Amino acid sequence: MKIMIVSDTESRYIWDHFNREKFKDIELIISCGDLKSAYLQFLVTMMRIPLIYVHGNHDESYIQSPPLGCDSIDDQVFTYKGYRFLGLGGSPEYRGGRFQYSEKVMVKRYKKHMRKIKKMGGIDVLVTHSPAYHLGDGEDFAHVGFQVFRDILDTWKPKYHFHGHQHLNYGQKNERTIQYENTCIINAHGYYILEI
């Protein structure tokens, strides 16, 4: 299945110069957060395919105006075309925003899904806004990754972990992809197309 992952920065190439032919084989769009609601609505309308998302730490506007035609998988276990997804949006708590969490709260969010994940036999894709601790994260408090995400990768060994939050244009050496044991970790900043 060919998918497109997006996060953090709206692509001017897509928004201003959309060409459906260039995206015709994509079957699913996954947003890892911090994108304008109007942009997600544009993507789902123009591509005419499902779009699933988790919240970023700057997505408080989604409470009043969620992206129409898109489905939140935040804090959910979700299956699509046989692929099992776990969605855990948000960032570390650094200024008390709606989608900011302490490590302790993120652990609780994960643990309430463990029974379902076990019943399903694991997950194939972890979708988050923040990266895992020391796997593509930053050094400042707002951008350090969650340790529980590493625990999820170690326990369930999903094939993929998609995240945002850590912009590739921040000026530090950030990699788009990282291989961690059995998991391919991909930073969705901007947009990225892949076959899963």
PDB file of C-alpha atoms in Angstrom:
ATOM      1  CA  MET A   1       0.000   0.000   0.000  1.00  0.00           C
ATOM      2  CA  LYS A   2       1.397   3.389  -1.009  1.00  0.00           C
ATOM      3  CA  ILE A   3       0.910   6.085   1.609  1.00  0.00           C
ATOM      4  CA  MET A   4       1.834   9.709   2.205  1.00  0.00           C
ATOM      5  CA  ILE A   5       2.804  10.933   5.665  1.00  0.00           C
ATOM      6  CA  VAL A   6       2.688  14.643   6.524  1.00  0.00           C
ATOM      7  CA  SER A   7       3.412  16.892   9.503  1.00  0.00           C
ATOM      8  CA  ASP A   8       4.398  20.310  10.823  1.00  0.00           C
ATOM      9  CA  THR A   9       4.869  22.299   7.596  1.00  0.00           C
ATOM     10  CA  GLU A  10       2.342  22.679   4.783  1.00  0.00           C
ATOM     11  CA  SER A  11       3.954  21.898   1.434  1.00  0.00           C
ATOM     12  CA  ARG A  12       3.648  24.852  -0.946  1.00  0.00           C
ATOM     13  CA  TYR A  13       4.348  22.444  -3.798  1.00  0.00           C
ATOM     14  CA  ILE A  14       1.224  20.467  -2.918  1.00  0.00           C
ATOM     15  CA  TRP A  15      -1.004  23.349  -1.815  1.00  0.00           C
ATOM     16  CA  ASP A  16      -0.139  25.855  -4.536  1.00  0.00           C
ATOM     17  CA  HIS A  17       0.651  23.547  -7.455  1.00  0.00           C
ATOM     18  CA  PHE A  18      -1.389  20.406  -6.824  1.00  0.00           C
ATOM     19  CA  ASN A  19      -1.191  17.828  -9.593  1.00  0.00           C
ATOM     20  CA  ARG A  20      -3.423  14.803  -8.937  1.00  0.00           C
ATOM     21  CA  GLU A  21      -1.462  12.704 -11.435  1.00  0.00           C
ATOM     22  CA  LYS A  22       1.657  12.842  -9.209  1.00  0.00           C
ATOM     23  CA  PHE A  23      -0.289  11.383  -6.273  1.00  0.00           C
ATOM     24  CA  LYS A  24      -2.623   8.973  -8.088  1.00  0.00           C
ATOM     25  CA  ASP A  25      -1.230   5.746  -6.560  1.00  0.00           C
ATOM     26  CA  ILE A  26      -1.451   6.870  -2.930  1.00  0.00           C
ATOM     27  CA  GLU A  27      -4.114   4.992  -0.932  1.00  0.00           C
ATOM     28  CA  LEU A  28      -3.856   6.620   2.507  1.00  0.00           C
ATOM     29  CA  ILE A  29      -2.621   9.888   4.038  1.00  0.00           C
ATOM     30  CA  ILE A  30      -1.357   9.949   7.641  1.00  0.00           C
ATOM     31  CA  SER A  31      -0.880  13.257   9.455  1.00  0.00           C
ATOM     32  CA  CYS A  32       1.482  13.321  12.419  1.00  0.00           C
ATOM     33  CA  GLY A  33       0.192  16.708  13.571  1.00  0.00           C
ATOM     34  CA  ASP A  34       0.720  20.472  13.607  1.00  0.00           C
ATOM     35  CA  LEU A  35      -0.872  21.175  10.232  1.00  0.00           C
ATOM     36  CA  LYS A  36      -3.697  23.576   9.462  1.00  0.00           C
ATOM     37  CA  SER A  37      -7.128  22.000   9.396  1.00  0.00           C
ATOM     38  CA  ALA A  38      -7.734  23.588   5.978  1.00  0.00           C
ATOM     39  CA  TYR A  39      -4.608  21.891   4.604  1.00  0.00           C
ATOM     40  CA  LEU A  40      -5.754  18.431   5.704  1.00  0.00           C
ATOM     41  CA  GLN A  41      -9.200  19.130   4.231  1.00  0.00           C
ATOM     42  CA  PHE A  42      -7.511  20.167   0.981  1.00  0.00           C
ATOM     43  CA  LEU A  43      -5.495  16.936   0.851  1.00  0.00           C
ATOM     44  CA  VAL A  44      -8.459  14.663   1.476  1.00  0.00           C
ATOM     45  CA  THR A  45     -10.625  16.568  -1.016  1.00  0.00           C
ATOM     46  CA  MET A  46      -8.081  16.707  -3.820  1.00  0.00           C
ATOM     47  CA  MET A  47      -6.720  13.181  -3.434  1.00  0.00           C
ATOM     48  CA  ARG A  48     -10.096  11.575  -2.663  1.00  0.00           C
ATOM     49  CA  ILE A  49      -8.587   9.029  -0.279  1.00  0.00           C
ATOM     50  CA  PRO A  50      -8.812   8.504   3.500  1.00  0.00           C
ATOM     51  CA  LEU A  51      -6.761  10.709   5.812  1.00  0.00           C
ATOM     52  CA  ILE A  52      -6.069   9.703   9.414  1.00  0.00           C
ATOM     53  CA  TYR A  53      -4.311  11.886  11.962  1.00  0.00           C
ATOM     54  CA  VAL A  54      -3.001  12.390  15.469  1.00  0.00           C
ATOM     55  CA  HIS A  55      -2.858  15.762  17.191  1.00  0.00           C
ATOM     56  CA  GLY A  56       0.278  17.840  17.357  1.00  0.00           C
ATOM     57  CA  ASN A  57       0.978  20.184  20.248  1.00  0.00           C
ATOM     58  CA  HIS A  58      -0.243  23.143  18.155  1.00  0.00           C
ATOM     59  CA  ASP A  59      -3.566  21.572  17.083  1.00  0.00           C
ATOM     60  CA  GLU A  60      -5.843  23.138  19.693  1.00  0.00           C
ATOM     61  CA  SER A  61      -7.863  24.722  16.878  1.00  0.00           C
ATOM     62  CA  TYR A  62      -9.012  21.188  15.945  1.00  0.00           C
ATOM     63  CA  ILE A  63     -11.219  21.191  19.050  1.00  0.00           C
ATOM     64  CA  GLN A  64     -13.467  23.885  17.527  1.00  0.00           C
ATOM     65  CA  SER A  65     -12.756  23.150  13.842  1.00  0.00           C
ATOM     66  CA  PRO A  66     -11.572  19.593  13.222  1.00  0.00           C
ATOM     67  CA  PRO A  67     -10.412  18.833   9.677  1.00  0.00           C
ATOM     68  CA  LEU A  68     -13.563  17.783   7.829  1.00  0.00           C
ATOM     69  CA  GLY A  69     -13.450  14.468   5.995  1.00  0.00           C
ATOM     70  CA  CYS A  70     -10.501  13.266   8.095  1.00  0.00           C
ATOM     71  CA  ASP A  71     -10.463  10.712  10.919  1.00  0.00           C
ATOM     72  CA  SER A  72      -8.605  11.092  14.190  1.00  0.00           C
ATOM     73  CA  ILE A  73      -6.788   7.976  15.395  1.00  0.00           C
ATOM     74  CA  ASP A  74      -5.341   9.851  18.355  1.00  0.00           C
ATOM     75  CA  ASP A  75      -5.499   7.678  21.466  1.00  0.00           C
ATOM     76  CA  GLN A  76      -6.861   4.777  19.410  1.00  0.00           C
ATOM     77  CA  VAL A  77      -5.948   1.422  17.961  1.00  0.00           C
ATOM     78  CA  PHE A  78      -7.106   1.401  14.356  1.00  0.00           C
ATOM     79  CA  THR A  79      -7.049  -1.151  11.529  1.00  0.00           C
ATOM     80  CA  TYR A  80      -6.974  -0.213   7.849  1.00  0.00           C
ATOM     81  CA  LYS A  81      -6.536  -2.729   5.018  1.00  0.00           C
ATOM     82  CA  GLY A  82      -5.084  -5.233   7.461  1.00  0.00           C
ATOM     83  CA  TYR A  83      -2.530  -2.830   8.977  1.00  0.00           C
ATOM     84  CA  ARG A  84      -2.776  -2.261  12.724  1.00  0.00           C
ATOM     85  CA  PHE A  85      -2.112   1.313  13.869  1.00  0.00           C
ATOM     86  CA  LEU A  86      -1.644   2.825  17.325  1.00  0.00           C
ATOM     87  CA  GLY A  87      -2.088   6.611  17.419  1.00  0.00           C
ATOM     88  CA  LEU A  88      -0.649   8.689  20.280  1.00  0.00           C
ATOM     89  CA  GLY A  89      -0.484  12.386  19.481  1.00  0.00           C
ATOM     90  CA  GLY A  90       0.895  15.310  21.452  1.00  0.00           C
ATOM     91  CA  SER A  91       4.256  16.467  22.748  1.00  0.00           C
ATOM     92  CA  PRO A  92       6.033  16.667  26.084  1.00  0.00           C
ATOM     93  CA  GLU A  93       4.398  19.091  28.479  1.00  0.00           C
ATOM     94  CA  TYR A  94       6.326  22.353  28.379  1.00  0.00           C
ATOM     95  CA  ARG A  95       3.747  25.141  28.651  1.00  0.00           C
ATOM     96  CA  GLY A  96       0.488  23.456  29.626  1.00  0.00           C
ATOM     97  CA  GLY A  97      -1.213  23.165  26.233  1.00  0.00           C
ATOM     98  CA  ARG A  98      -4.150  20.869  25.446  1.00  0.00           C
ATOM     99  CA  PHE A  99      -2.054  18.276  23.588  1.00  0.00           C
ATOM    100  CA  GLN A 100       0.983  18.269  25.866  1.00  0.00           C
ATOM    101  CA  TYR A 101       1.649  15.364  28.214  1.00  0.00           C
ATOM    102  CA  SER A 102       4.018  14.283  30.942  1.00  0.00           C
ATOM    103  CA  GLU A 103       5.792  10.958  30.469  1.00  0.00           C
ATOM    104  CA  LYS A 104       3.536   9.505  33.165  1.00  0.00           C
ATOM    105  CA  VAL A 105       0.347  10.538  31.355  1.00  0.00           C
ATOM    106  CA  MET A 106       1.652   9.222  28.007  1.00  0.00           C
ATOM    107  CA  VAL A 107       2.362   5.877  29.667  1.00  0.00           C
ATOM    108  CA  LYS A 108      -1.243   5.786  30.949  1.00  0.00           C
ATOM    109  CA  ARG A 109      -2.560   6.608  27.466  1.00  0.00           C
ATOM    110  CA  TYR A 110      -0.589   3.703  26.027  1.00  0.00           C
ATOM    111  CA  LYS A 111      -1.424   1.207  28.774  1.00  0.00           C
ATOM    112  CA  LYS A 112      -5.169   1.553  28.325  1.00  0.00           C
ATOM    113  CA  HIS A 113      -4.745   0.050  24.822  1.00  0.00           C
ATOM    114  CA  MET A 114      -2.522  -2.875  25.795  1.00  0.00           C
ATOM    115  CA  ARG A 115      -5.334  -5.416  26.074  1.00  0.00           C
ATOM    116  CA  LYS A 116      -6.622  -4.598  22.589  1.00  0.00           C
ATOM    117  CA  ILE A 117      -3.103  -4.587  21.129  1.00  0.00           C
ATOM    118  CA  LYS A 118      -2.435  -8.016  22.657  1.00  0.00           C
ATOM    119  CA  LYS A 119      -5.728  -9.321  21.298  1.00  0.00           C
ATOM    120  CA  MET A 120      -4.804  -8.063  17.820  1.00  0.00           C
ATOM    121  CA  GLY A 121      -1.376  -9.668  18.064  1.00  0.00           C
ATOM    122  CA  GLY A 122       0.554  -6.385  18.084  1.00  0.00           C
ATOM    123  CA  ILE A 123       0.761  -3.318  15.881  1.00  0.00           C
ATOM    124  CA  ASP A 124       2.290  -2.676  12.485  1.00  0.00           C
ATOM    125  CA  VAL A 125       2.531   1.115  12.674  1.00  0.00           C
ATOM    126  CA  LEU A 126       3.003   3.520  15.578  1.00  0.00           C
ATOM    127  CA  VAL A 127       1.777   7.029  14.674  1.00  0.00           C
ATOM    128  CA  THR A 128       2.806   9.836  17.020  1.00  0.00           C
ATOM    129  CA  HIS A 129       3.534  13.532  16.931  1.00  0.00           C
ATOM    130  CA  SER A 130       6.661  13.420  19.085  1.00  0.00           C
ATOM    131  CA  PRO A 131       9.545  11.047  18.382  1.00  0.00           C
ATOM    132  CA  ALA A 132      10.797   8.353  20.723  1.00  0.00           C
ATOM    133  CA  TYR A 133      13.497   9.203  23.233  1.00  0.00           C
ATOM    134  CA  HIS A 134      16.898   9.494  21.483  1.00  0.00           C
ATOM    135  CA  LEU A 135      15.470   8.263  18.187  1.00  0.00           C
ATOM    136  CA  GLY A 136      15.229  11.441  16.126  1.00  0.00           C
ATOM    137  CA  ASP A 137      14.270  13.749  18.977  1.00  0.00           C
ATOM    138  CA  GLY A 138      15.727  17.099  20.048  1.00  0.00           C
ATOM    139  CA  GLU A 139      17.696  18.139  23.091  1.00  0.00           C
ATOM    140  CA  ASP A 140      15.468  20.929  24.415  1.00  0.00           C
ATOM    141  CA  PHE A 141      12.661  20.058  26.827  1.00  0.00           C
ATOM    142  CA  ALA A 142       9.869  20.715  24.308  1.00  0.00           C
ATOM    143  CA  HIS A 143      11.383  18.370  21.704  1.00  0.00           C
ATOM    144  CA  VAL A 144      12.838  15.504  23.709  1.00  0.00           C
ATOM    145  CA  GLY A 145      11.140  12.218  22.821  1.00  0.00           C
ATOM    146  CA  PHE A 146       8.995   9.957  24.989  1.00  0.00           C
ATOM    147  CA  GLN A 147      10.649   6.944  26.631  1.00  0.00           C
ATOM    148  CA  VAL A 148       7.343   5.038  26.447  1.00  0.00           C
ATOM    149  CA  PHE A 149       7.523   5.157  22.641  1.00  0.00           C
ATOM    150  CA  ARG A 150      10.848   3.310  22.842  1.00  0.00           C
ATOM    151  CA  ASP A 151       9.158   0.794  25.132  1.00  0.00           C
ATOM    152  CA  ILE A 152       6.394   0.312  22.543  1.00  0.00           C
ATOM    153  CA  LEU A 153       8.993  -0.255  19.814  1.00  0.00           C
ATOM    154  CA  ASP A 154      10.888  -2.732  22.011  1.00  0.00           C
ATOM    155  CA  THR A 155       7.747  -4.631  23.041  1.00  0.00           C
ATOM    156  CA  TRP A 156       5.725  -4.804  19.816  1.00  0.00           C
ATOM    157  CA  LYS A 157       8.424  -4.281  17.177  1.00  0.00           C
ATOM    158  CA  PRO A 158       6.145  -2.516  14.680  1.00  0.00           C
ATOM    159  CA  LYS A 159       7.402  -2.284  11.122  1.00  0.00           C
ATOM    160  CA  TYR A 160       7.052   1.527  11.145  1.00  0.00           C
ATOM    161  CA  HIS A 161       7.003   4.488  13.502  1.00  0.00           C
ATOM    162  CA  PHE A 162       5.844   7.751  11.901  1.00  0.00           C
ATOM    163  CA  HIS A 163       6.290  10.998  13.832  1.00  0.00           C
ATOM    164  CA  GLY A 164       6.606  14.753  13.387  1.00  0.00           C
ATOM    165  CA  HIS A 165       7.429  17.562  15.837  1.00  0.00           C
ATOM    166  CA  GLN A 166      11.154  17.572  15.039  1.00  0.00           C
ATOM    167  CA  HIS A 167      11.404  19.828  11.965  1.00  0.00           C
ATOM    168  CA  LEU A 168      14.039  18.792   9.461  1.00  0.00           C
ATOM    169  CA  ASN A 169      14.854  22.464   8.872  1.00  0.00           C
ATOM    170  CA  TYR A 170      15.744  23.313  12.485  1.00  0.00           C
ATOM    171  CA  GLY A 171      19.422  23.620  11.566  1.00  0.00           C
ATOM    172  CA  GLN A 172      20.642  20.573  13.451  1.00  0.00           C
ATOM    173  CA  LYS A 173      21.518  17.279  11.829  1.00  0.00           C
ATOM    174  CA  ASN A 174      18.171  15.517  11.696  1.00  0.00           C
ATOM    175  CA  GLU A 175      17.652  12.400   9.656  1.00  0.00           C
ATOM    176  CA  ARG A 176      14.451  11.613   7.770  1.00  0.00           C
ATOM    177  CA  THR A 177      14.696   7.876   8.498  1.00  0.00           C
ATOM    178  CA  ILE A 178      16.276   5.830  11.275  1.00  0.00           C
ATOM    179  CA  GLN A 179      16.370   2.049  11.478  1.00  0.00           C
ATOM    180  CA  TYR A 180      15.858   0.865  15.052  1.00  0.00           C
ATOM    181  CA  GLU A 181      15.975  -2.916  15.290  1.00  0.00           C
ATOM    182  CA  ASN A 182      12.911  -4.091  13.282  1.00  0.00           C
ATOM    183  CA  THR A 183      11.315  -0.646  13.046  1.00  0.00           C
ATOM    184  CA  CYS A 184      11.795   1.947  10.333  1.00  0.00           C
ATOM    185  CA  ILE A 185      11.304   5.343  11.999  1.00  0.00           C
ATOM    186  CA  ILE A 186      10.316   8.152   9.630  1.00  0.00           C
ATOM    187  CA  ASN A 187      10.054  11.854  10.378  1.00  0.00           C
ATOM    188  CA  ALA A 188       6.990  13.042   8.432  1.00  0.00           C
ATOM    189  CA  HIS A 189       8.057  16.722   8.345  1.00  0.00           C
ATOM    190  CA  GLY A 190       6.568  18.320   5.218  1.00  0.00           C
ATOM    191  CA  TYR A 191       5.549  15.209   3.326  1.00  0.00           C
ATOM    192  CA  TYR A 192       7.031  11.820   2.506  1.00  0.00           C
ATOM    193  CA  ILE A 193       5.707   9.045   0.270  1.00  0.00           C
ATOM    194  CA  LEU A 194       6.443   5.367   0.846  1.00  0.00           C
ATOM    195  CA  GLU A 195       5.183   1.847   0.227  1.00  0.00           C
ATOM    196  CA  ILE A 196       4.311  -0.188   3.327  1.00  0.00           C
TER     197      ILE A 196
END
